[in-house]
Coordinates of C-alpha atoms in Angstrom, one line a residue:
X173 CA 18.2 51.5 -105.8
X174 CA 19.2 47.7 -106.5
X175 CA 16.7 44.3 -106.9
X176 CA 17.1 41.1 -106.0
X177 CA 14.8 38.0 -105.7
X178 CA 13.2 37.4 -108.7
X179 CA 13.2 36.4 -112.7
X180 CA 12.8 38.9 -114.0
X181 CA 15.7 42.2 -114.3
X182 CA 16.1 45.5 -112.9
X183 CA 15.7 47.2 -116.6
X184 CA 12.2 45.1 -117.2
X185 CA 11.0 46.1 -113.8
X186 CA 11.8 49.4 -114.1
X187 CA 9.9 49.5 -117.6
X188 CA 6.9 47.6 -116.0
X189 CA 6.9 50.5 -113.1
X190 CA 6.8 53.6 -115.5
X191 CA 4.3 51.9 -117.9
X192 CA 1.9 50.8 -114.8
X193 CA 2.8 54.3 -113.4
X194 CA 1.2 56.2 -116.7
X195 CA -2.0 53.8 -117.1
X196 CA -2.5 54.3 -112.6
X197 CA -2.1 57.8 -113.5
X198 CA -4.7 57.9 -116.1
X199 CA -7.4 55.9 -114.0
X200 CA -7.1 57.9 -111.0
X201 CA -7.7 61.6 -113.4
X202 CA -10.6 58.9 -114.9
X203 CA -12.2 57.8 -111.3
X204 CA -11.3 61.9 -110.0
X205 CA -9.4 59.9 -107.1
X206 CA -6.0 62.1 -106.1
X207 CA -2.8 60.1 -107.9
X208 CA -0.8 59.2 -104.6
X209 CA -3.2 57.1 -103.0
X210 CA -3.7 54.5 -106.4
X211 CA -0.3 55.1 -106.7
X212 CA 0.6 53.9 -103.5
X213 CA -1.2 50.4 -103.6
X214 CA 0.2 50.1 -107.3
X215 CA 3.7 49.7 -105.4
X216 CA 2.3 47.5 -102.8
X217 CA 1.3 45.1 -105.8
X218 CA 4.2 45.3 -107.3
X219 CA 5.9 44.6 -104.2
X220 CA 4.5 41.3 -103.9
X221 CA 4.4 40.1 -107.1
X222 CA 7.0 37.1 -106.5
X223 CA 8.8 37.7 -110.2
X224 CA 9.5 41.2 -109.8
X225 CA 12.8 42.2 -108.2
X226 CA 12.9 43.6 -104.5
X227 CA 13.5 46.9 -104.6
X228 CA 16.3 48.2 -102.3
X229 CA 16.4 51.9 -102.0
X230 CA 20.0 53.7 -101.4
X231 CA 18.7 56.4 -99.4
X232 CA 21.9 58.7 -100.6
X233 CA 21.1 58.0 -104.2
X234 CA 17.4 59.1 -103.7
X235 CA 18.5 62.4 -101.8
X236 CA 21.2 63.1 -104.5
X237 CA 18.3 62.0 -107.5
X238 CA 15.2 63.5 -106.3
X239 CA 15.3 66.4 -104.0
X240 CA 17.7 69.0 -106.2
X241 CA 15.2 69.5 -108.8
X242 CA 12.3 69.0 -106.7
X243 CA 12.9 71.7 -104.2
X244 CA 14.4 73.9 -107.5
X245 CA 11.2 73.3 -109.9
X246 CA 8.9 74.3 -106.8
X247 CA 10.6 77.3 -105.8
X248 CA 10.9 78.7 -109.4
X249 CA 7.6 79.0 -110.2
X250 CA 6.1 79.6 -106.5
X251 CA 4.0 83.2 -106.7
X252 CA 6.0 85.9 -104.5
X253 CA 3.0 88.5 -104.3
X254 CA 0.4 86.1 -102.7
X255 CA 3.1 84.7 -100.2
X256 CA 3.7 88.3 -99.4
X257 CA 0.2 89.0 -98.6
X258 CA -0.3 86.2 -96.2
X259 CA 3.5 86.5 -95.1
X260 CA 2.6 86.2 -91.4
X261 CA -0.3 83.4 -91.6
X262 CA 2.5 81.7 -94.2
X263 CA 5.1 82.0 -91.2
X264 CA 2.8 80.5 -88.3
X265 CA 1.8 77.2 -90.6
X266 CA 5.2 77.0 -92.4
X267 CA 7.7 77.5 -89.5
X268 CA 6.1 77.5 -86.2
X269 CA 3.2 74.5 -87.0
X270 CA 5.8 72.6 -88.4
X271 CA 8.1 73.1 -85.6
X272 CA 4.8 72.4 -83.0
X273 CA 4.1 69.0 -85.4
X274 CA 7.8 68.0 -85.1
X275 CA 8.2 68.4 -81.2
X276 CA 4.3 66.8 -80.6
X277 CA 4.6 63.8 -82.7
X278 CA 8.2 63.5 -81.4
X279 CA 6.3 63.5 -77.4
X280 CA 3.6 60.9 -78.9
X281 CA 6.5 58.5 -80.0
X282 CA 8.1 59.1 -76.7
X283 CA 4.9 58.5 -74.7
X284 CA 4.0 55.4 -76.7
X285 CA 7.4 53.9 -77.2
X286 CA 9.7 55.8 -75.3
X287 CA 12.1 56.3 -77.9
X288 CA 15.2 58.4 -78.0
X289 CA 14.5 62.0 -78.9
X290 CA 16.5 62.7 -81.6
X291 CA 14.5 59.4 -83.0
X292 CA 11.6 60.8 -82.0
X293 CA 11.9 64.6 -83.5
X294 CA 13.3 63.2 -86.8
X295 CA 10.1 60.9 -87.5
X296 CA 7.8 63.8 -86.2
X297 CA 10.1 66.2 -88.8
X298 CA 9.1 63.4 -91.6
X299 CA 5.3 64.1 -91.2
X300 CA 5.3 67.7 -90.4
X301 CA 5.5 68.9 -93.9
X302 CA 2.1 69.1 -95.9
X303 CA 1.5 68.9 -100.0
X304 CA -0.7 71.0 -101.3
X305 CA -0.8 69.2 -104.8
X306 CA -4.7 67.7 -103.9
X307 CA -5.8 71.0 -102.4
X308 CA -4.1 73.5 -105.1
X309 CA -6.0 70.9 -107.9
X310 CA -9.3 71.0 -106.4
X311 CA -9.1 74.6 -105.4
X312 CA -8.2 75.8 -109.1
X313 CA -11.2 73.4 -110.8
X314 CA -13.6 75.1 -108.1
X315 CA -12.8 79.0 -108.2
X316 CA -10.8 79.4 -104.5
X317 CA -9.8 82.4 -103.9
X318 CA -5.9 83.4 -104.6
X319 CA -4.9 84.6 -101.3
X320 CA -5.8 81.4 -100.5
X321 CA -4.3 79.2 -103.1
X322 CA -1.4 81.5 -102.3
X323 CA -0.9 81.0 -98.3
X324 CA -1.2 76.8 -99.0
X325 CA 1.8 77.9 -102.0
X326 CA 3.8 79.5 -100.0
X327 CA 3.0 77.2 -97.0
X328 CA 4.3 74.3 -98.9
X329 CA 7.2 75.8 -100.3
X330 CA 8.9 76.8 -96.8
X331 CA 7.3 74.3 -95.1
X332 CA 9.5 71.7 -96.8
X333 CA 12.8 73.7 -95.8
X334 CA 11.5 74.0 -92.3
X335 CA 11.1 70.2 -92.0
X336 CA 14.2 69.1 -94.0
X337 CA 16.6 71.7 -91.2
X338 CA 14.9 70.4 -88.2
X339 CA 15.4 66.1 -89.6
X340 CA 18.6 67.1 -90.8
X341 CA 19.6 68.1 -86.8
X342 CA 18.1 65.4 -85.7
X343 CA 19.4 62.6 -87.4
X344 CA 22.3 63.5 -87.0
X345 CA 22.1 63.8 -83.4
X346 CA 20.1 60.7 -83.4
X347 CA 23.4 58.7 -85.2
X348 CA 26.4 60.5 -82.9
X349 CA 24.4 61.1 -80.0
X350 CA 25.7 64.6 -80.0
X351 CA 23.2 67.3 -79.3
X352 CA 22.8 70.8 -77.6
X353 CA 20.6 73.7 -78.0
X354 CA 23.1 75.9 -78.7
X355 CA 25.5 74.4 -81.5
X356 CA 21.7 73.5 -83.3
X357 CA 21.2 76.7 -83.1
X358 CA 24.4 78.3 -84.6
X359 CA 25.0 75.6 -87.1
X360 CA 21.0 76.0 -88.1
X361 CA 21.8 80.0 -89.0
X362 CA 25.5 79.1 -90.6
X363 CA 24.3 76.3 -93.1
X364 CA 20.9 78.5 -93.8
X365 CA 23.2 81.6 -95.1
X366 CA 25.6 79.5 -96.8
X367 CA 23.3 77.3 -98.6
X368 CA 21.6 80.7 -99.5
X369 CA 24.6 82.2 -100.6
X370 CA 25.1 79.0 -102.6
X371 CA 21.8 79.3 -104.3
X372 CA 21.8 82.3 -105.4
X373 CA 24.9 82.5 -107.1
X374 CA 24.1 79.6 -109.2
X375 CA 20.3 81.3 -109.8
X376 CA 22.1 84.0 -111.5
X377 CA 24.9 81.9 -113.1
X378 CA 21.8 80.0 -114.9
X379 CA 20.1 83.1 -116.1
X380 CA 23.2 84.3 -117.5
X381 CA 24.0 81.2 -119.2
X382 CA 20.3 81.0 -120.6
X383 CA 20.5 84.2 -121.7
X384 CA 23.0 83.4 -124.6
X385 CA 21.6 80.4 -125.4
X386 CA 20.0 80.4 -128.7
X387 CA 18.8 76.9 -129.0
X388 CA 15.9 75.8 -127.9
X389 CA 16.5 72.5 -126.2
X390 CA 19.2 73.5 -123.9
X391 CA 17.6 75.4 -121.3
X392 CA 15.5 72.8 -119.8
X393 CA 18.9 71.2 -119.3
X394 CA 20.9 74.5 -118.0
X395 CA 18.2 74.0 -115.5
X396 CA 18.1 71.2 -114.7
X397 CA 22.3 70.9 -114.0
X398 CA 21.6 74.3 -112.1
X399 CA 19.4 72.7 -109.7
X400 CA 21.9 69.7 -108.5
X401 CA 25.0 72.2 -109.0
X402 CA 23.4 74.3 -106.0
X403 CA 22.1 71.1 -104.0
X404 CA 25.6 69.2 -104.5
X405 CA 28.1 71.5 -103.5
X406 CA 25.9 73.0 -100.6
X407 CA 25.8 69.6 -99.5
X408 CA 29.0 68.3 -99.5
X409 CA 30.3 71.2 -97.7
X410 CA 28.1 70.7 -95.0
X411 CA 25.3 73.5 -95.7
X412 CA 22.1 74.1 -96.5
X413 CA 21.7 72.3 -99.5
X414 CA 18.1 72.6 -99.2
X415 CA 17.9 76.3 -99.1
X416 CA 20.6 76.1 -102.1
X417 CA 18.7 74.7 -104.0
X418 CA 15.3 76.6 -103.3
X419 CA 16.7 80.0 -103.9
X420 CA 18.5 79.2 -107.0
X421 CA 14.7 78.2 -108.3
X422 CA 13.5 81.3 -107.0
X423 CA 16.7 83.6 -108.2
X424 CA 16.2 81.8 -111.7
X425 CA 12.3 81.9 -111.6
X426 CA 12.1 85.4 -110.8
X427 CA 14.5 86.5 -113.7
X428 CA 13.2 84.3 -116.2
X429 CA 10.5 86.5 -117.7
X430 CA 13.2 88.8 -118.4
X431 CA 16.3 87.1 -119.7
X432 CA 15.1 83.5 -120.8
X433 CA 13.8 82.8 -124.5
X434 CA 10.2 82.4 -125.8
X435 CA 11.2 79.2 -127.7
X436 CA 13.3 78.0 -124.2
X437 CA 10.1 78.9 -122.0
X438 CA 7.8 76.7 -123.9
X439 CA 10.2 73.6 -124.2
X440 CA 11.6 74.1 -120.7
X441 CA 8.2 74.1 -118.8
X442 CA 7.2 71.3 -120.7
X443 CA 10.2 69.3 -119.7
X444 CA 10.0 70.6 -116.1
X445 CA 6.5 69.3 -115.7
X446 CA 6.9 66.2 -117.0
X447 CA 10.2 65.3 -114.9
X448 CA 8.5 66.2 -111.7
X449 CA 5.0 64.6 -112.0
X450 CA 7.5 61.5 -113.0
X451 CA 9.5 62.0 -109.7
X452 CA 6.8 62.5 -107.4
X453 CA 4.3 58.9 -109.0
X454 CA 7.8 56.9 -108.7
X455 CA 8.3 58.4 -105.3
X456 CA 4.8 57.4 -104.4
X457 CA 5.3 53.9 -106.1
X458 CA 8.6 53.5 -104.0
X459 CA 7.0 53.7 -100.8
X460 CA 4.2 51.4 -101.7
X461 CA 7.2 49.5 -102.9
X462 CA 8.8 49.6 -99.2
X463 CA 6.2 48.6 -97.0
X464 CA 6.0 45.2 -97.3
X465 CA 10.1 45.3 -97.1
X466 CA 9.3 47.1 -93.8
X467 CA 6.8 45.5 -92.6
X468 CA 8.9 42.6 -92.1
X469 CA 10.8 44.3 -90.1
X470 CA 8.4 44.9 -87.4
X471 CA 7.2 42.2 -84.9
X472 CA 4.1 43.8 -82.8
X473 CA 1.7 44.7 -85.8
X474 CA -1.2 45.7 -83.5
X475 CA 1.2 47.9 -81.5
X476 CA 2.3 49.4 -84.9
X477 CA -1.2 49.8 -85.8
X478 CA -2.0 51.4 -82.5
X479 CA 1.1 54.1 -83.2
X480 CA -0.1 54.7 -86.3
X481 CA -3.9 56.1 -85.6
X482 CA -1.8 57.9 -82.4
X483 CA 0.2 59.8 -85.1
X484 CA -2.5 60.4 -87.7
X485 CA -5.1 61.7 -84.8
X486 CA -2.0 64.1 -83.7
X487 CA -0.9 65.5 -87.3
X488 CA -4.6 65.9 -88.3
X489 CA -6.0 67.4 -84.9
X490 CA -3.2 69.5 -84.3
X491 CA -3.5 71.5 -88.0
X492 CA -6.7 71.9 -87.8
X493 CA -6.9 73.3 -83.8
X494 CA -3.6 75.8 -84.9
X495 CA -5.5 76.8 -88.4
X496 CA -9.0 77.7 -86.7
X497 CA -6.8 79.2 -83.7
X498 CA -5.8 81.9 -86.3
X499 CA -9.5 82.6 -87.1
X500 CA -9.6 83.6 -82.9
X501 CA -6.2 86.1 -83.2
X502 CA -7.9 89.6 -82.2
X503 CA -8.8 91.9 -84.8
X504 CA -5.7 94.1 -84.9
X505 CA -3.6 91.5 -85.1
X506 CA -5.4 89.6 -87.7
X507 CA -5.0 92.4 -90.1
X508 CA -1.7 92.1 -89.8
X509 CA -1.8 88.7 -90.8
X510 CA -3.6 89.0 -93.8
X511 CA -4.7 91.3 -96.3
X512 CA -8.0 91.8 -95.5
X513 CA -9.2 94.3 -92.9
X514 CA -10.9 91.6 -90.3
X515 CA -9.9 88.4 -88.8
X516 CA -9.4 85.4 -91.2
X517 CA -12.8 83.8 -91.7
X518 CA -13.5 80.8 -89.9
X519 CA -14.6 78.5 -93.1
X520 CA -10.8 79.7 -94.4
X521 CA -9.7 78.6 -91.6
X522 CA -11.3 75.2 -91.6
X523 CA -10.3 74.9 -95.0
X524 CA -6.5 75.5 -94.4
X525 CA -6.7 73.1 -91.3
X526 CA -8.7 69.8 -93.5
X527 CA -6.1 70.6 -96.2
X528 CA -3.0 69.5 -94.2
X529 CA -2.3 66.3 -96.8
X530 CA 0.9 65.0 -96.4
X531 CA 2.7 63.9 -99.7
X532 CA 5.9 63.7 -101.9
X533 CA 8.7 65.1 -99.0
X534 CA 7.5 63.4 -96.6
X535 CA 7.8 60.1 -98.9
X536 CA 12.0 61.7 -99.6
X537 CA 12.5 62.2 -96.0
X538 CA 11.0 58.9 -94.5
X539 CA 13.3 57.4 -97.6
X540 CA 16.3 58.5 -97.4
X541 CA 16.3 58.0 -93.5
X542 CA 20.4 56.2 -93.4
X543 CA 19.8 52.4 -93.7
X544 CA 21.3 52.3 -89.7
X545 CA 18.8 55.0 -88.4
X546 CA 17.1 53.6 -85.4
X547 CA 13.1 52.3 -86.3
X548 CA 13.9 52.9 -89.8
X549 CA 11.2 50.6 -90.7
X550 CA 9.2 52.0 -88.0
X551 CA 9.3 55.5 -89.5
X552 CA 8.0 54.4 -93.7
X553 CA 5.0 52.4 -91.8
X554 CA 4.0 55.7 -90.2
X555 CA 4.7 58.0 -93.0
X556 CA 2.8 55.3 -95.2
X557 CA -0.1 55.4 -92.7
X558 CA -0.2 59.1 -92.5
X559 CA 0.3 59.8 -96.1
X560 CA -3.0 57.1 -97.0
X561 CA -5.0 58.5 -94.3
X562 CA -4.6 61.9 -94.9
X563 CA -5.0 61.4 -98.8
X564 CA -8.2 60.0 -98.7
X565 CA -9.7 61.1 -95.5
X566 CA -9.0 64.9 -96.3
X567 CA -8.3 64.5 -100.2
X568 CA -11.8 62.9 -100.6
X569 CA -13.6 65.4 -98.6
X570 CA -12.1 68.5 -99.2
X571 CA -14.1 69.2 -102.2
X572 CA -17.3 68.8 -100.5
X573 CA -15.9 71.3 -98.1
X574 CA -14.6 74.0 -100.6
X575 CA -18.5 73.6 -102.5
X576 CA -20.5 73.7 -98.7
X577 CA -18.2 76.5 -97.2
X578 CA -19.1 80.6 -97.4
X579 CA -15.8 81.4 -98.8
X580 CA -13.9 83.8 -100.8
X581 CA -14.2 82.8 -104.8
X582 CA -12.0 84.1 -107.5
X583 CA -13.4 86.6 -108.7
X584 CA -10.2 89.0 -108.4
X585 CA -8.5 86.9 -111.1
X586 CA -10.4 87.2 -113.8
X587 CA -10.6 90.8 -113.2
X588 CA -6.6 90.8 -113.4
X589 CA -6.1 88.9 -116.3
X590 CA -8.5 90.9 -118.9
X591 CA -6.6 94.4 -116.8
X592 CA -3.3 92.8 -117.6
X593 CA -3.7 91.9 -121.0
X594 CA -5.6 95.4 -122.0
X595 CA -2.7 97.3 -120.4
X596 CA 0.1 94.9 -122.2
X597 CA -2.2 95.4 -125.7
X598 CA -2.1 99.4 -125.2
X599 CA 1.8 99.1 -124.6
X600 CA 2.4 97.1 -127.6
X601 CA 0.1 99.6 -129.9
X602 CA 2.8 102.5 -128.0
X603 CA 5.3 100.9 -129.6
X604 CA 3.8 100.3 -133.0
X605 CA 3.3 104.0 -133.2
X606 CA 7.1 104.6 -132.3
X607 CA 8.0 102.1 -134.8
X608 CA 5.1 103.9 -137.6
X609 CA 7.1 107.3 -136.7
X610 CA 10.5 106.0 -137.2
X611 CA 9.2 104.6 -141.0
X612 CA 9.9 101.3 -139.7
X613 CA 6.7 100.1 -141.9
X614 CA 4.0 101.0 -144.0
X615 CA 0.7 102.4 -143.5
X616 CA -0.5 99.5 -145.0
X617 CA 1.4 97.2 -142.5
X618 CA 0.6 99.6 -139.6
X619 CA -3.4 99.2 -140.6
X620 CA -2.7 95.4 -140.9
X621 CA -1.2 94.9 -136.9
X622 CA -3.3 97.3 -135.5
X623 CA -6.7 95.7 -136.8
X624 CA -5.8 92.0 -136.5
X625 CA -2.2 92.6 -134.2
X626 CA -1.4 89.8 -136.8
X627 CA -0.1 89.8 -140.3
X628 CA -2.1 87.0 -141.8
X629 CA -1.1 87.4 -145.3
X630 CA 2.5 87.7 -145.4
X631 CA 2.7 90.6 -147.2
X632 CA 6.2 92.5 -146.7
X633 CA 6.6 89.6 -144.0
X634 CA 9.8 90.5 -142.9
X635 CA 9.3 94.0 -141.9
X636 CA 6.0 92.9 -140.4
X637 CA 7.0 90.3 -138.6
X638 CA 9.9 92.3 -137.1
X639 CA 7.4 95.3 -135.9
X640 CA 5.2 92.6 -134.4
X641 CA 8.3 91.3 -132.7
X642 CA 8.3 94.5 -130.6
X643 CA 5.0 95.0 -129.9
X644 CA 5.5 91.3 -128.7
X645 CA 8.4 92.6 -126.4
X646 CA 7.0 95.8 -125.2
X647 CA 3.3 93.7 -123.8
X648 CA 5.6 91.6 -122.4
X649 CA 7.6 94.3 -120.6
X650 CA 4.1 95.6 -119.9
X651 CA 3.5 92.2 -118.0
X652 CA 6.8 92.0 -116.2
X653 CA 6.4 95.6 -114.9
X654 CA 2.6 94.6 -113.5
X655 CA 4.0 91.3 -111.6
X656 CA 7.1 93.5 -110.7
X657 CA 4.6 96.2 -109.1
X658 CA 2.2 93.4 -107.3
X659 CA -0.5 94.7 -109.7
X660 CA -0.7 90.8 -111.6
X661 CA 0.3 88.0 -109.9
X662 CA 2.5 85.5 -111.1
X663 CA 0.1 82.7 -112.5
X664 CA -1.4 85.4 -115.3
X665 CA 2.1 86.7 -115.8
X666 CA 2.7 83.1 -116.8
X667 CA -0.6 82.6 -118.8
X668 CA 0.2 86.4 -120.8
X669 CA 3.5 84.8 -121.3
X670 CA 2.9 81.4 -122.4
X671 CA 0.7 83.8 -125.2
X672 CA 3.5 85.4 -126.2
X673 CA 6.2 83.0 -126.7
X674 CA 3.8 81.0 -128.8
X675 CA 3.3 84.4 -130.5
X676 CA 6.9 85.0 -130.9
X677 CA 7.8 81.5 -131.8
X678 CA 5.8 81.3 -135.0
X679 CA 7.2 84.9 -136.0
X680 CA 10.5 83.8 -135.6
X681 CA 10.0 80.8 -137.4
X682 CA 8.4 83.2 -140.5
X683 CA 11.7 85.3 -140.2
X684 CA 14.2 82.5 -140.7
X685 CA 11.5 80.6 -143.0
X686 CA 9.4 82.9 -145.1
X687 CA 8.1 80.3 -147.1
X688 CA 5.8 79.3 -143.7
X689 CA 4.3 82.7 -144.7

């Protein structure tokens, strides 16, 4: 990104952004409006306050910035068990909707402006992905049920690699004017195994680097060079960096209940979830930022205007016919397609179909369009259109819809997490009578952890602390084994473990520090 125009530097701009980013932030979690959308008009203000620099996105330096640990974050701590249940209904909304978006929008743009199809496909592969942030928020706060937090999950997470292939042939086609069905094709199955390959390589290379790591601050940042050594490489041999990227997250996520460190978990989810809620408001900032740029670009605002509603009617009316077509499949087929013996419920259904908000990788995409891409401006007005309408259209309402609708609560959950945690409790009390046996402590010490699974007083600390250790470590193998058996799912493996490593933190700390005792 560069400025010009203006008084004022990059460097103050850039504070002003962040600052006004944080206090937008706070006022939309105040006024229980979704971020993007005040985020969004805090760029369009920005934009035309005369003393702040223009801001000139380099749509290389955005992909190489923002995607890597985007696409990594989301795939390491996506929930494997309820994308399995829902595999199918996950593959219909994440591959063949967003392939169905792509090629519809694509026609609209055609009809309307008769545009080249590689132009056409690459702005419909833009809009095609959805975010879920809105709907997972809401959904959480009002007791949705898992499977269907899951399916919107694991939606979202291949959705995004779906879109990204499909833009990625056609831009390129769309810039050479190169294109046939068959070399899409081969190159689409070469660069999807390579960039896997890729990815998970460097998933384990991190996990084995984290696992002799000792302090603290470092994972975040083993992490974090993980996620744009996978993306880099994969992209500038030509692959997938996308999937690269993704399953190094996964490969690392999946392992990191297992090898990584209490004291590195804590720091490096912290870190993690700050980065990428700062990404994701300056991404939304940026395109607020770009519209009046644009803008200017364009010279028939009521035919823009016209394209526009054309595209948001398509993208909203086609999720939701596809979502409540599901609810129609016949019975057989549907219980294929879920987990449940009967077809998926209509008010499920409606939900999925109103919760089709398009967000963050659509802004990336619509971005980082080359600065020579044919309707380049065309493309951010739509995206911007899309993004608004869908935000507060179906971000407003969906809550009113999740409260009014006969659907399935959460009632499994809780159910799960007082299972999990009494199992992981009996597994550590194993373990303290193994440790009792082999005279690792004394009755005394024995009465003390089994009573209050705590030491309070200090007494003997050392030998106390280290028993506690293990009971620590066997209710967290406990844990692992659940998630590993599809008995927990990965949200309360998280919540047992986040328990844990704050356990095992402070007991650490008394080991090298007894004077904390």
């Amino acid at each position: 990104m560069r400025g010009k125009r203006g008084a004022m530097g990059i460097e103050w701009a850039a504070t002003i952004m962040v600052a006004a980013v944080l206090a937008v932030t706070l006022l939309a979690r105040r006024l229980r409006i979704a971020d993007p959308i005040l985020l969004i008009v805090l760029g369009v203000v920005l934009a035309i306050i005369p003393s702040l620099p223009t801001v000139i996105v380099e749509p290389d330096l955005l992909l190489l910035l923002v995607l890597p640990p985007l696409l990594f974050w989301h795939a390491f701590i996506v929930s494997p068990r309820e994308i399995k249940a829902t595999a199918p209904a996950v593959t219909l909304l994440a591959i063949v909707l967003v392939a169905l978006t792509a090629l519809t929008v694509g026609c609209v743009l055609k009809l309307l402006l008769d545009l080249p199809w590689p132009v056409a496909i690459a702005i419909g592969a833009v809009l095609a992905p959805t975010d879920p942030i809105a709907f997972l928020t809401v959904a959480r706060r009002l007791g949705v049920s898992p499977r269907l937090v899951g399916l919107l999950d694991g939606e979202n997470l291949l959705n995004d690699f779906t879109a990204l292939v499909i833009y990625g042939v056609a831009v390129e086609a769309a810039l050479t004017d190169t294109w046939s069905a068959p070399h899409a094709l081969s190159r689409f199955v070469l660069t999807a195994f390579a960039g896997a390959a890729i990815g998970l390589v460097v998933g384990f290379m991190i996990s084995t680097v984290n696992r002799r790591i000792t302090t603290p601050s470092l994972p975040p940042i083993v992490t974090l060079a993980g996620a744009y050594l996978a993306f880099l490489p994969a992209e500038a041999l030509h692959v997938s960096a996308v999937l690269a990227a993704g399953v190094a997250g996964r490969t690392a996520g999946a392992r990191s209940p297992i090898v990584d460190r209490p004291e590195g978990r804590i720091v490096g989810y912290g870190f993690w979830n700050t980065w990428t809620f700062l990404l994701t408001a300056v991404l939304f900032v940026l395109v607020g930022l770009q519209l009046p740029v644009a803008l200017v670009g364009l010279t028939d605002i009521a035919m823009t205007a016209m394209i526009c509603l054309a595209v948001i009617g398509t993208v909203v009316t086609l999720r939701l016919v596809f979502s409540l077509g599901i609810g129609l499949v016949p019975a057989p087929i549907a219980r294929r397609m879920t987990v449940a013996r009967r077809r998926w419920p209509w008010a499920e259904s409606l939900i999925v179909g109103w919760s089709g908000m398009r967000g963050a990788f659509s802004l990336v995409m619509a971005l980082i369009l080359p600065l020579d891409f044919p309707y380049r401006d065309l493309a951010i007005v739509i995206t911007f259109s899309v993004i608004l309408a869908t935000l507060i259209g179906q971000g407003l309402t969906l809550p009113i819809l999740i409260r009014r609708l006969p659907i399935e609560r959460d009632e499994v959950s809780p159910r799960e997490r007082i299972r999990a945690r009494q199992e992981a409790r009996e597994a550590a009390l194993d373990r303290l009578d193994e440790i009792s046996e082999e005279g690792g402590i004394s009755e005394e010490q024995e009465a003390h952890l089994r009573s209050g699974y705590r030491n309070h007083d200090g007494e003997d600390a050392a030998r106390a602390h280290r028993a506690e250790l293990e009971m620590i470590a066997a209710e967290r193998r406990a844990a692992i084994d659940m998630r590993r058996n599809g008995r927990i799912s990965d949200d309360i493996l998280r919540e047992i473990e986040s328990d844990l490593d704050m356990r095992a933190v402070l007991l650490h700390e008394h080991l090298t520090d007894p004077g904390r005792g």
